[in-house]
Coordinates of N, CA and C in Angstrom, one line a residue:
Chain A
G1018 N 190.5 78.3 121.8 CA 190.0 79.4 122.6 C 190.3 79.2 124.1
Q1019 N 190.1 80.2 124.9 CA 190.3 80.0 126.4 C 189.2 79.2 127.0
Q1020 N 189.6 78.3 127.9 CA 188.7 77.5 128.6 C 189.0 77.5 130.1
L1021 N 188.0 77.2 130.9 CA 188.3 77.1 132.4 C 188.8 75.7 132.7
N1022 N 189.5 75.6 133.8 CA 189.9 74.3 134.3 C 188.7 73.7 135.1
Q1023 N 188.2 72.6 134.6 CA 187.1 71.9 135.2 C 187.5 70.5 135.6
S1024 N 187.1 70.1 136.8 CA 187.5 68.7 137.2 C 186.4 68.2 138.1
P1025 N 186.3 66.8 138.1 CA 187.0 65.9 137.3 C 186.5 65.9 135.8
Q1026 N 187.3 65.3 134.9 CA 186.9 65.2 133.5 C 185.7 64.3 133.4
S1027 N 185.7 63.2 134.2 CA 184.6 62.2 134.1 C 184.5 61.5 135.4
M1028 N 183.3 61.1 135.6 CA 182.9 60.4 136.9 C 182.0 59.2 136.6
F1029 N 182.3 58.1 137.2 CA 181.4 56.9 137.2 C 181.0 56.7 138.6
I1030 N 179.7 56.8 138.9 CA 179.2 56.7 140.3 C 178.0 55.8 140.4
Q1031 N 177.8 55.3 141.6 CA 176.6 54.5 141.9 C 175.4 55.4 142.1
E1032 N 174.2 54.9 141.7 CA 173.0 55.7 142.0 C 172.9 55.9 143.5
G1033 N 172.5 57.1 143.9 CA 172.4 57.4 145.3 C 173.6 58.1 145.9
E1034 N 174.7 58.1 145.2 CA 175.9 58.8 145.7 C 175.8 60.3 145.4
D1035 N 176.6 61.0 146.2 CA 176.7 62.5 145.9 C 177.9 62.7 145.0
V1036 N 177.8 63.8 144.2 CA 178.8 64.2 143.2 C 179.2 65.6 143.5
S1037 N 180.5 65.8 143.3 CA 181.0 67.2 143.4 C 182.0 67.5 142.2
M1038 N 181.8 68.6 141.6 CA 182.7 69.0 140.5 C 183.0 70.5 140.7
N1039 N 184.2 71.0 140.1 CA 184.5 72.4 140.3 C 185.2 73.0 139.1
C1040 N 185.2 74.3 139.1 CA 185.9 75.0 138.0 C 186.8 76.1 138.6
T1041 N 187.9 76.2 138.1 CA 188.8 77.3 138.6 C 189.4 78.1 137.4
S1042 N 189.7 79.3 137.7 CA 190.2 80.3 136.7 C 191.3 81.1 137.3
S1043 N 192.1 81.6 136.4 CA 193.1 82.6 136.9 C 192.6 84.0 136.9
S1044 N 191.4 84.2 136.3 CA 190.8 85.5 136.2 C 189.5 85.6 137.0
I1045 N 189.1 86.8 137.4 CA 187.9 87.0 138.1 C 186.7 87.0 137.2
F1046 N 185.6 86.5 137.7 CA 184.3 86.5 136.9 C 183.3 87.2 137.7
N1047 N 182.3 87.8 137.0 CA 181.2 88.5 137.7 C 180.0 87.5 137.9
T1048 N 179.9 86.5 137.0 CA 178.9 85.5 137.0 C 179.4 84.1 136.8
W1049 N 178.9 83.2 137.5 CA 179.2 81.8 137.2 C 177.8 81.1 136.8
L1050 N 177.9 80.3 135.8 CA 176.7 79.5 135.4 C 177.1 78.0 135.3
W1051 N 176.1 77.2 135.6 CA 176.3 75.7 135.5 C 175.3 75.2 134.5
Y1052 N 175.7 74.4 133.5 CA 174.9 73.8 132.5 C 175.0 72.3 132.5
K1053 N 173.9 71.6 132.0 CA 174.0 70.2 131.8 C 173.6 70.0 130.3
Q1054 N 174.4 69.1 129.6 CA 174.1 68.8 128.2 C 174.0 67.3 128.1
E1055 N 172.9 66.9 127.5 CA 172.6 65.5 127.2 C 172.9 65.3 125.7
P1056 N 173.1 64.1 125.3 CA 173.5 63.8 123.9 C 172.5 64.3 122.9
G1057 N 173.0 65.0 121.9 CA 172.1 65.5 120.9 C 171.3 66.8 121.2
E1058 N 171.6 67.3 122.4 CA 170.9 68.5 122.9 C 171.8 69.7 123.1
G1059 N 171.2 70.9 123.2 CA 172.0 72.0 123.6 C 172.2 72.0 125.1
P1060 N 173.1 72.8 125.7 CA 173.3 72.9 127.1 C 172.0 73.5 127.8
V1061 N 171.6 73.0 128.9 CA 170.5 73.6 129.6 C 171.0 74.2 130.9
L1062 N 170.6 75.4 131.2 CA 171.0 76.1 132.4 C 170.4 75.5 133.6
L1063 N 171.3 75.2 134.6 CA 170.9 74.6 135.9 C 170.9 75.6 137.0
I1064 N 172.0 76.4 137.2 CA 172.1 77.3 138.3 C 172.9 78.5 137.8
A1065 N 172.5 79.7 138.2 CA 173.2 80.9 137.9 C 173.6 81.6 139.3
L1066 N 174.9 82.1 139.3 CA 175.4 82.7 140.6 C 176.0 84.0 140.2
Y1067 N 175.6 85.0 141.0 CA 176.0 86.4 140.7 C 176.8 87.2 141.7
K1068 N 177.0 86.6 142.9 CA 177.7 87.2 144.0 C 178.8 86.3 144.6
A1069 N 179.9 86.9 144.9 CA 181.0 86.1 145.5 C 180.4 85.5 146.9
G1070 N 180.7 84.2 147.1 CA 180.2 83.6 148.3 C 178.8 83.1 148.2
E1071 N 178.0 83.4 147.1 CA 176.7 83.0 147.0 C 176.5 81.5 146.9
L1072 N 175.6 80.9 147.6 CA 175.3 79.5 147.6 C 173.9 79.3 147.2
T1073 N 173.6 78.6 146.1 CA 172.3 78.5 145.5 C 171.9 77.0 145.3
S1074 N 170.7 76.7 145.6 CA 170.3 75.3 145.3 C 169.1 75.3 144.3
N1075 N 169.1 74.2 143.6 CA 168.0 73.9 142.7 C 167.7 72.4 142.8
G1076 N 166.7 72.1 143.6 CA 166.4 70.7 143.9 C 167.6 70.0 144.5
R1077 N 168.1 68.9 143.9 CA 169.3 68.2 144.5 C 170.6 68.8 144.1
L1078 N 170.6 69.9 143.4 CA 171.8 70.6 142.9 C 172.1 71.8 143.8
T1079 N 173.4 71.9 144.2 CA 173.8 73.1 144.9 C 175.1 73.6 144.3
A1080 N 175.2 74.9 144.1 CA 176.4 75.5 143.5 C 176.8 76.7 144.4
Q1081 N 178.1 77.0 144.4 CA 178.6 78.1 145.1 C 179.6 78.9 144.2
F1082 N 179.5 80.2 144.4 CA 180.4 81.2 143.7 C 181.5 81.4 144.7
G1083 N 182.8 81.1 144.3 CA 183.9 81.2 145.3 C 184.1 82.6 145.7
I1084 N 184.6 82.8 147.0 CA 184.9 84.1 147.6 C 185.9 84.9 146.7
T1085 N 186.9 84.2 146.2 CA 187.9 84.9 145.3 C 187.3 85.3 144.0
R1086 N 186.2 84.8 143.6 CA 185.5 85.0 142.3 C 186.3 84.3 141.2
K1087 N 187.1 83.4 141.6 CA 187.9 82.7 140.5 C 187.5 81.2 140.5
D1088 N 186.5 80.8 141.3 CA 186.2 79.4 141.2 C 184.7 79.2 141.6
S1089 N 184.2 78.0 141.3 CA 182.8 77.7 141.6 C 182.7 76.1 141.7
F1090 N 181.8 75.7 142.5 CA 181.6 74.2 142.5 C 180.1 73.9 142.4
L1091 N 179.9 72.7 141.9 CA 178.5 72.2 141.8 C 178.5 70.8 142.5
N1092 N 177.5 70.6 143.3 CA 177.2 69.4 144.0 C 175.9 68.8 143.6
I1093 N 175.8 67.5 143.4 CA 174.6 66.8 143.1 C 174.4 65.8 144.2
S1094 N 173.3 65.9 144.9 CA 173.1 64.9 146.0 C 172.2 63.8 145.5
A1095 N 172.4 62.6 146.1 CA 171.6 61.4 145.8 C 171.3 61.2 144.3
S1096 N 172.4 61.0 143.6 CA 172.3 60.9 142.1 C 171.3 59.8 141.7
I1097 N 170.7 60.1 140.5 CA 169.8 59.2 139.9 C 170.2 59.0 138.4
P1098 N 169.8 57.9 137.8 CA 170.2 57.7 136.4 C 170.1 58.8 135.4
S1099 N 169.0 59.6 135.6 CA 168.8 60.7 134.6 C 169.8 61.9 134.9
D1100 N 170.6 61.8 135.8 CA 171.7 62.8 136.0 C 172.8 62.7 135.0
V1101 N 172.8 61.6 134.3 CA 173.8 61.3 133.3 C 173.9 62.5 132.3
G1102 N 175.1 62.9 131.9 CA 175.2 63.9 130.9 C 176.6 64.6 131.1
I1103 N 176.8 65.7 130.4 CA 178.0 66.5 130.6 C 177.7 67.8 131.2
Y1104 N 178.4 68.1 132.3 CA 178.1 69.3 133.1 C 179.2 70.3 132.7
F1105 N 178.8 71.5 132.4 CA 179.8 72.6 132.0 C 179.6 73.8 133.0
C1106 N 180.7 74.3 133.4 CA 180.6 75.6 134.1 C 180.9 76.7 133.0
A1107 N 180.5 77.9 133.3 CA 180.8 79.1 132.5 C 181.0 80.3 133.4
G1108 N 182.0 81.0 133.1 CA 182.3 82.3 133.8 C 182.0 83.4 132.8
H1109 N 181.4 84.5 133.4 CA 181.1 85.6 132.5 C 181.7 86.9 133.1
R1110 N 182.3 87.7 132.2 CA 182.9 88.9 132.6 C 183.0 89.8 131.4
R1111 N 183.2 91.1 131.6 CA 183.4 92.1 130.6 C 184.9 92.1 130.2
T1112 N 185.2 91.9 128.9 CA 186.6 91.9 128.5 C 186.7 92.8 127.3
S1113 N 187.6 93.8 127.4 CA 187.9 94.7 126.2 C 186.6 95.2 125.6
G1114 N 185.7 95.7 126.5 CA 184.5 96.3 126.0 C 183.4 95.4 125.6
T1115 N 183.6 94.1 125.6 CA 182.5 93.2 125.3 C 182.3 92.2 126.4
Y1116 N 181.2 91.6 126.5 CA 180.9 90.5 127.5 C 181.2 89.2 126.8
K1117 N 181.9 88.3 127.6 CA 182.2 87.0 127.1 C 181.9 86.0 128.1
Y1118 N 181.5 84.8 127.6 CA 181.4 83.6 128.5 C 182.6 82.7 128.2
I1119 N 183.2 82.3 129.2 CA 184.3 81.3 129.1 C 183.8 80.0 129.7
F1120 N 183.9 78.9 128.9 CA 183.4 77.6 129.4 C 184.5 76.7 129.9
G1121 N 184.0 75.9 130.8 CA 184.9 74.8 131.3 C 184.9 73.7 130.3
T1122 N 185.8 72.7 130.5 CA 186.0 71.6 129.5 C 185.0 70.5 129.7
G1123 N 184.2 70.6 130.8 CA 183.1 69.6 131.0 C 183.5 68.5 131.9
T1124 N 182.5 68.0 132.6 CA 182.6 66.8 133.5 C 181.5 65.8 133.0
R1125 N 182.0 64.7 132.5 CA 181.1 63.6 132.0 C 180.7 62.8 133.2
L1126 N 179.4 62.7 133.4 CA 178.9 62.0 134.6 C 178.1 60.8 134.1
K1127 N 178.5 59.6 134.6 CA 177.7 58.4 134.4 C 177.3 57.8 135.7
V1128 N 176.0 57.5 135.8 CA 175.4 56.9 137.0 C 175.0 55.5 136.8
L1129 N 175.5 54.6 137.6 CA 175.3 53.2 137.5 C 174.1 52.8 138.4
A1130 N 173.1 52.2 137.9 CA 171.9 51.9 138.7 C 172.2 50.7 139.6
Chain B
G1488 N 158.5 81.7 120.1 CA 158.6 80.6 121.0 C 159.2 80.9 122.4
A1489 N 159.2 80.0 123.3 CA 159.6 80.3 124.6 C 161.1 80.2 124.7
G1490 N 161.8 79.4 123.8 CA 163.2 79.3 123.9 C 163.9 79.7 122.7
V1491 N 165.2 79.5 122.7 CA 166.0 79.7 121.5 C 165.8 78.6 120.5
S1492 N 165.6 78.9 119.2 CA 165.4 77.9 118.2 C 166.4 78.0 117.1
Q1493 N 166.8 76.9 116.6 CA 167.8 76.9 115.5 C 167.4 76.0 114.4
S1494 N 167.8 76.3 113.2 CA 167.5 75.5 112.0 C 168.6 75.6 111.0
P1495 N 168.8 74.5 110.2 CA 168.2 73.2 110.4 C 168.7 72.5 111.7
S1496 N 168.1 71.4 112.1 CA 168.7 70.7 113.2 C 169.9 69.9 112.8
N1497 N 169.9 69.4 111.6 CA 171.0 68.6 111.0 C 171.2 69.1 109.6
K1498 N 172.5 69.1 109.2 CA 172.9 69.5 107.8 C 174.0 68.7 107.3
V1499 N 173.9 68.0 106.2 CA 175.0 67.3 105.6 C 175.3 68.0 104.3
T1500 N 176.5 68.3 104.1 CA 176.9 69.0 102.8 C 178.2 68.5 102.3
E1501 N 178.5 68.8 101.1 CA 179.7 68.4 100.4 C 180.8 69.5 100.6
K1502 N 182.0 69.0 100.8 CA 183.1 69.9 100.9 C 183.1 70.9 99.8
G1503 N 183.3 72.2 100.1 CA 183.3 73.3 99.1 C 182.0 74.0 99.0
K1504 N 180.9 73.5 99.5 CA 179.6 74.1 99.4 C 179.5 75.1 100.6
D1505 N 178.6 76.1 100.4 CA 178.3 77.1 101.4 C 177.1 76.6 102.2
V1506 N 177.1 76.9 103.5 CA 175.9 76.6 104.3 C 175.5 77.8 105.2
E1507 N 174.2 77.9 105.4 CA 173.7 78.9 106.3 C 172.9 78.3 107.5
L1508 N 173.2 78.7 108.7 CA 172.6 78.2 109.9 C 171.8 79.4 110.5
R1509 N 170.6 79.1 111.0 CA 169.8 80.2 111.5 C 169.5 80.0 113.0
C1510 N 169.4 81.2 113.6 CA 169.1 81.2 115.1 C 168.0 82.2 115.3
D1511 N 167.0 81.8 116.0 CA 165.9 82.7 116.5 C 166.1 82.8 118.0
P1512 N 166.5 83.9 118.5 CA 166.7 84.1 120.0 C 165.4 84.2 120.7
I1513 N 165.5 84.2 122.1 CA 164.4 84.5 122.9 C 164.0 85.9 122.7
S1514 N 162.7 86.1 122.5 CA 162.2 87.5 122.3 C 162.6 88.4 123.4
G1515 N 163.2 89.6 123.0 CA 163.6 90.6 123.9 C 165.0 90.5 124.4
H1516 N 165.7 89.3 124.1 CA 167.1 89.2 124.5 C 167.9 90.0 123.5
T1517 N 168.8 90.9 124.1 CA 169.6 91.8 123.3 C 170.9 91.2 122.9
A1518 N 171.4 90.2 123.6 CA 172.7 89.6 123.2 C 172.5 88.2 122.5
L1519 N 173.3 87.9 121.6 CA 173.2 86.7 120.9 C 174.6 86.2 120.6
Y1520 N 174.9 84.9 120.9 CA 176.2 84.3 120.7 C 176.1 83.1 119.8
W1521 N 177.2 82.9 119.1 CA 177.4 81.6 118.4 C 178.6 80.9 118.9
Y1522 N 178.4 79.6 119.1 CA 179.5 78.7 119.6 C 179.7 77.5 118.6
R1523 N 180.8 76.9 118.7 CA 181.0 75.6 118.0 C 181.5 74.6 119.0
Q1524 N 180.9 73.4 118.8 CA 181.3 72.3 119.7 C 181.6 71.1 118.9
S1525 N 182.9 70.7 118.9 CA 183.3 69.5 118.2 C 183.0 68.3 119.1
L1526 N 183.0 67.1 118.5 CA 182.6 65.9 119.1 C 183.4 65.7 120.4
G1527 N 182.6 65.6 121.6 CA 183.2 65.3 122.8 C 184.0 66.5 123.4
Q1528 N 183.9 67.7 122.9 CA 184.7 68.8 123.3 C 183.8 69.9 124.0
G1529 N 184.4 70.9 124.5 CA 183.7 72.0 125.1 C 183.3 73.0 124.1
L1530 N 182.8 74.1 124.5 CA 182.3 75.1 123.6 C 183.3 76.1 123.2
E1531 N 183.4 76.4 121.9 CA 184.3 77.4 121.3 C 183.5 78.6 120.9
F1532 N 183.9 79.7 121.5 CA 183.2 81.0 121.1 C 183.5 81.4 119.7
L1533 N 182.5 81.8 119.0 CA 182.7 82.3 117.6 C 182.4 83.8 117.4
I1534 N 181.2 84.2 117.8 CA 180.9 85.6 117.6 C 179.8 86.0 118.5
Y1535 N 179.7 87.3 118.8 CA 178.8 87.9 119.8 C 178.2 89.1 119.3
F1536 N 176.8 89.2 119.4 CA 176.1 90.4 119.0 C 175.5 91.0 120.3
Q1537 N 175.5 92.3 120.4 CA 174.9 93.0 121.5 C 174.2 94.2 121.0
G1538 N 172.9 94.2 121.0 CA 172.1 95.4 120.5 C 172.6 95.8 119.2
N1539 N 172.8 97.1 119.1 CA 173.2 97.8 117.8 C 174.7 97.9 117.7
S1540 N 175.4 97.4 118.7 CA 176.9 97.6 118.7 C 177.5 96.7 117.7
A1541 N 178.7 97.0 117.3 CA 179.5 96.2 116.3 C 179.7 94.8 117.0
P1542 N 179.5 93.8 116.2 CA 179.7 92.4 116.8 C 181.2 92.1 117.2
D1543 N 181.4 91.3 118.2 CA 182.7 90.8 118.5 C 182.9 89.5 117.7
K1544 N 183.8 89.6 116.7 CA 184.0 88.5 115.8 C 185.3 87.8 116.1
S1545 N 185.9 88.0 117.3 CA 187.2 87.6 117.6 C 187.3 86.1 117.6
G1546 N 186.2 85.3 117.7 CA 186.3 83.9 117.7 C 186.2 83.2 116.4
L1547 N 185.8 83.9 115.4 CA 185.7 83.3 114.1 C 187.0 82.7 113.6
P1548 N 187.0 81.4 113.2 CA 188.3 80.7 112.9 C 188.9 81.1 111.6
S1549 N 188.1 81.6 110.7 CA 188.7 82.0 109.4 C 187.7 82.9 108.7
D1550 N 188.2 83.5 107.6 CA 187.3 84.5 106.9 C 186.2 83.7 106.1
R1551 N 186.2 82.4 106.1 CA 185.1 81.7 105.5 C 183.8 81.8 106.4
F1552 N 184.0 82.2 107.6 CA 182.9 82.2 108.6 C 182.4 83.7 108.7
S1553 N 181.1 83.9 108.6 CA 180.6 85.2 108.9 C 179.2 85.1 109.5
A1554 N 178.7 86.1 110.1 CA 177.4 86.1 110.7 C 176.8 87.4 110.7
E1555 N 175.4 87.4 110.6 CA 174.6 88.6 110.6 C 173.5 88.5 111.6
R1556 N 173.1 89.7 112.1 CA 171.9 89.7 112.9 C 171.0 90.8 112.5
T1557 N 169.9 90.4 111.9 CA 169.0 91.4 111.3 C 168.0 91.9 112.2
G1558 N 167.8 93.2 112.3 CA 166.7 93.8 113.1 C 166.9 93.5 114.6
G1559 N 168.1 93.1 115.0 CA 168.3 92.9 116.4 C 167.7 91.6 116.9
S1560 N 167.3 90.7 116.0 CA 166.6 89.5 116.4 C 167.3 88.2 115.7
V1561 N 166.8 87.8 114.6 CA 167.3 86.5 114.0 C 168.7 86.7 113.5
S1562 N 169.5 85.6 113.7 CA 170.9 85.7 113.2 C 171.1 84.5 112.3
T1563 N 172.0 84.7 111.3 CA 172.5 83.7 110.4 C 174.0 83.6 110.4
L1564 N 174.4 82.4 110.6 CA 175.9 82.1 110.5 C 176.1 81.4 109.2
T1565 N 177.0 82.0 108.4 CA 177.3 81.4 107.1 C 178.8 80.9 107.1
I1566 N 178.9 79.7 106.5 CA 180.2 79.1 106.3 C 180.4 78.9 104.8
Q1567 N 181.4 79.6 104.3 CA 181.6 79.4 102.8 C 182.7 78.4 102.6
R1568 N 182.5 77.7 101.4 CA 183.6 76.7 101.0 C 183.9 75.8 102.1
T1569 N 182.9 75.1 102.6 CA 183.0 74.3 103.8 C 184.1 73.2 103.7
Q1570 N 184.8 73.0 104.8 CA 185.9 72.0 104.9 C 185.4 70.9 105.9
Q1571 N 186.0 69.7 105.8 CA 185.7 68.6 106.7 C 185.9 69.0 108.1
E1572 N 186.9 69.8 108.4 CA 187.1 70.2 109.8 C 186.0 71.1 110.4
D1573 N 185.1 71.6 109.5 CA 184.0 72.5 109.9 C 182.9 71.6 110.6
S1574 N 183.0 70.3 110.4 CA 182.0 69.4 111.0 C 181.9 69.6 112.5
A1575 N 180.8 69.9 113.0 CA 180.6 70.1 114.5 C 179.2 70.5 114.7
V1576 N 178.9 70.7 116.0 CA 177.6 71.2 116.4 C 177.7 72.7 116.6
Y1577 N 176.9 73.5 115.9 CA 176.9 74.9 116.0 C 175.7 75.3 116.9
L1578 N 176.1 75.9 118.1 CA 175.1 76.3 119.1 C 174.9 77.8 119.1
C1579 N 173.7 78.2 119.2 CA 173.4 79.7 119.4 C 172.8 79.8 120.8
A1580 N 173.1 81.0 121.4 CA 172.6 81.3 122.7 C 172.2 82.8 122.7
S1581 N 171.2 83.1 123.5 CA 170.8 84.5 123.7 C 170.8 84.8 125.2
S1582 N 170.9 86.1 125.5 CA 170.9 86.4 126.9 C 170.3 87.8 127.1
L1583 N 169.9 88.0 128.3 CA 169.3 89.3 128.7 C 169.9 89.7 130.1
S1584 N 170.5 90.9 130.1 CA 171.0 91.4 131.4 C 170.0 92.1 132.1
R1585 N 169.7 91.7 133.4 CA 168.8 92.4 134.2 C 169.5 92.9 135.5
G1586 N 169.7 94.2 135.6 CA 170.3 94.7 136.9 C 171.7 94.1 137.1
G1587 N 172.4 93.9 136.0 CA 173.8 93.3 136.1 C 173.8 91.8 136.2
Q1588 N 172.6 91.2 136.2 CA 172.6 89.7 136.3 C 172.3 89.2 134.9
E1589 N 173.3 88.5 134.4 CA 173.3 88.0 133.0 C 173.1 86.5 133.0
T1590 N 172.1 86.0 132.2 CA 171.9 84.6 132.1 C 171.7 84.2 130.6
Q1591 N 172.4 83.2 130.2 CA 172.5 82.8 128.8 C 171.7 81.5 128.6
Y1592 N 170.9 81.5 127.6 CA 170.1 80.3 127.2 C 170.5 79.8 125.8
F1593 N 170.6 78.4 125.7 CA 171.1 77.8 124.5 C 169.9 77.3 123.7
G1594 N 170.1 77.3 122.3 CA 169.3 76.5 121.4 C 169.7 75.1 121.4
P1595 N 169.0 74.2 120.6 CA 169.4 72.8 120.5 C 170.5 72.5 119.6
G1596 N 171.0 73.5 118.8 CA 172.1 73.3 118.0 C 171.8 72.8 116.6
T1597 N 172.7 73.1 115.7 CA 172.7 72.5 114.3 C 173.9 71.6 114.1
R1598 N 173.6 70.3 113.8 CA 174.7 69.4 113.6 C 175.1 69.4 112.2
L1599 N 176.3 69.9 111.9 CA 176.8 70.0 110.5 C 177.9 68.9 110.2
L1600 N 177.6 68.2 109.1 CA 178.6 67.2 108.7 C 179.0 67.5 107.3
V1601 N 180.3 67.7 107.1 CA 180.9 68.1 105.8 C 181.6 66.8 105.2
L1602 N 181.0 66.3 104.1 CA 181.6 65.1 103.6 C 182.7 65.4 102.6

């Protein structure tokens, strides 16, 4: 199925460092969502973005909805070991009369203490 | 409950058997989605229910896969004559659109292993 381009695929960082990841698409979306998934769990919603240019924070997380509506980024500041997991972006739009979410391929984050 | 729940959490079955996976969405959420996630991979859309509308089945990989949503709430995903390549985590999500703002919440998933 269709997936968004998400980068980087994986990151190994030191505790305390900042992290940045992004998603790009050839299509316009009305909503961007960012999720975190830990082993053995379902994805957990981190941030939802609904307007082009919107910048939203949730604690140490900040995400932005790109002006072109074709991209989004997620930043994590001052990473800690519990930030480990896989981060997915998802774009949402109406397609052929139905609403669909298209997911990124995921960014695997490992934090070294 | 407060979130999306799925059962069973784990299922081991033999090749050729049928399996049923259940999803209880968040109360009041009108939309329900099923996804499949293979080991180390992203999410693959399977099927989408919205209110009383006909479901979008465009993601179902074969006619062995089917899903129902009864009474606009609980959903069951059925896989007939399971194959080893069906082994994956099956995730359910529900969503509610408020003023054009759509947010999707996931359940914990059912881990299916076909031997």
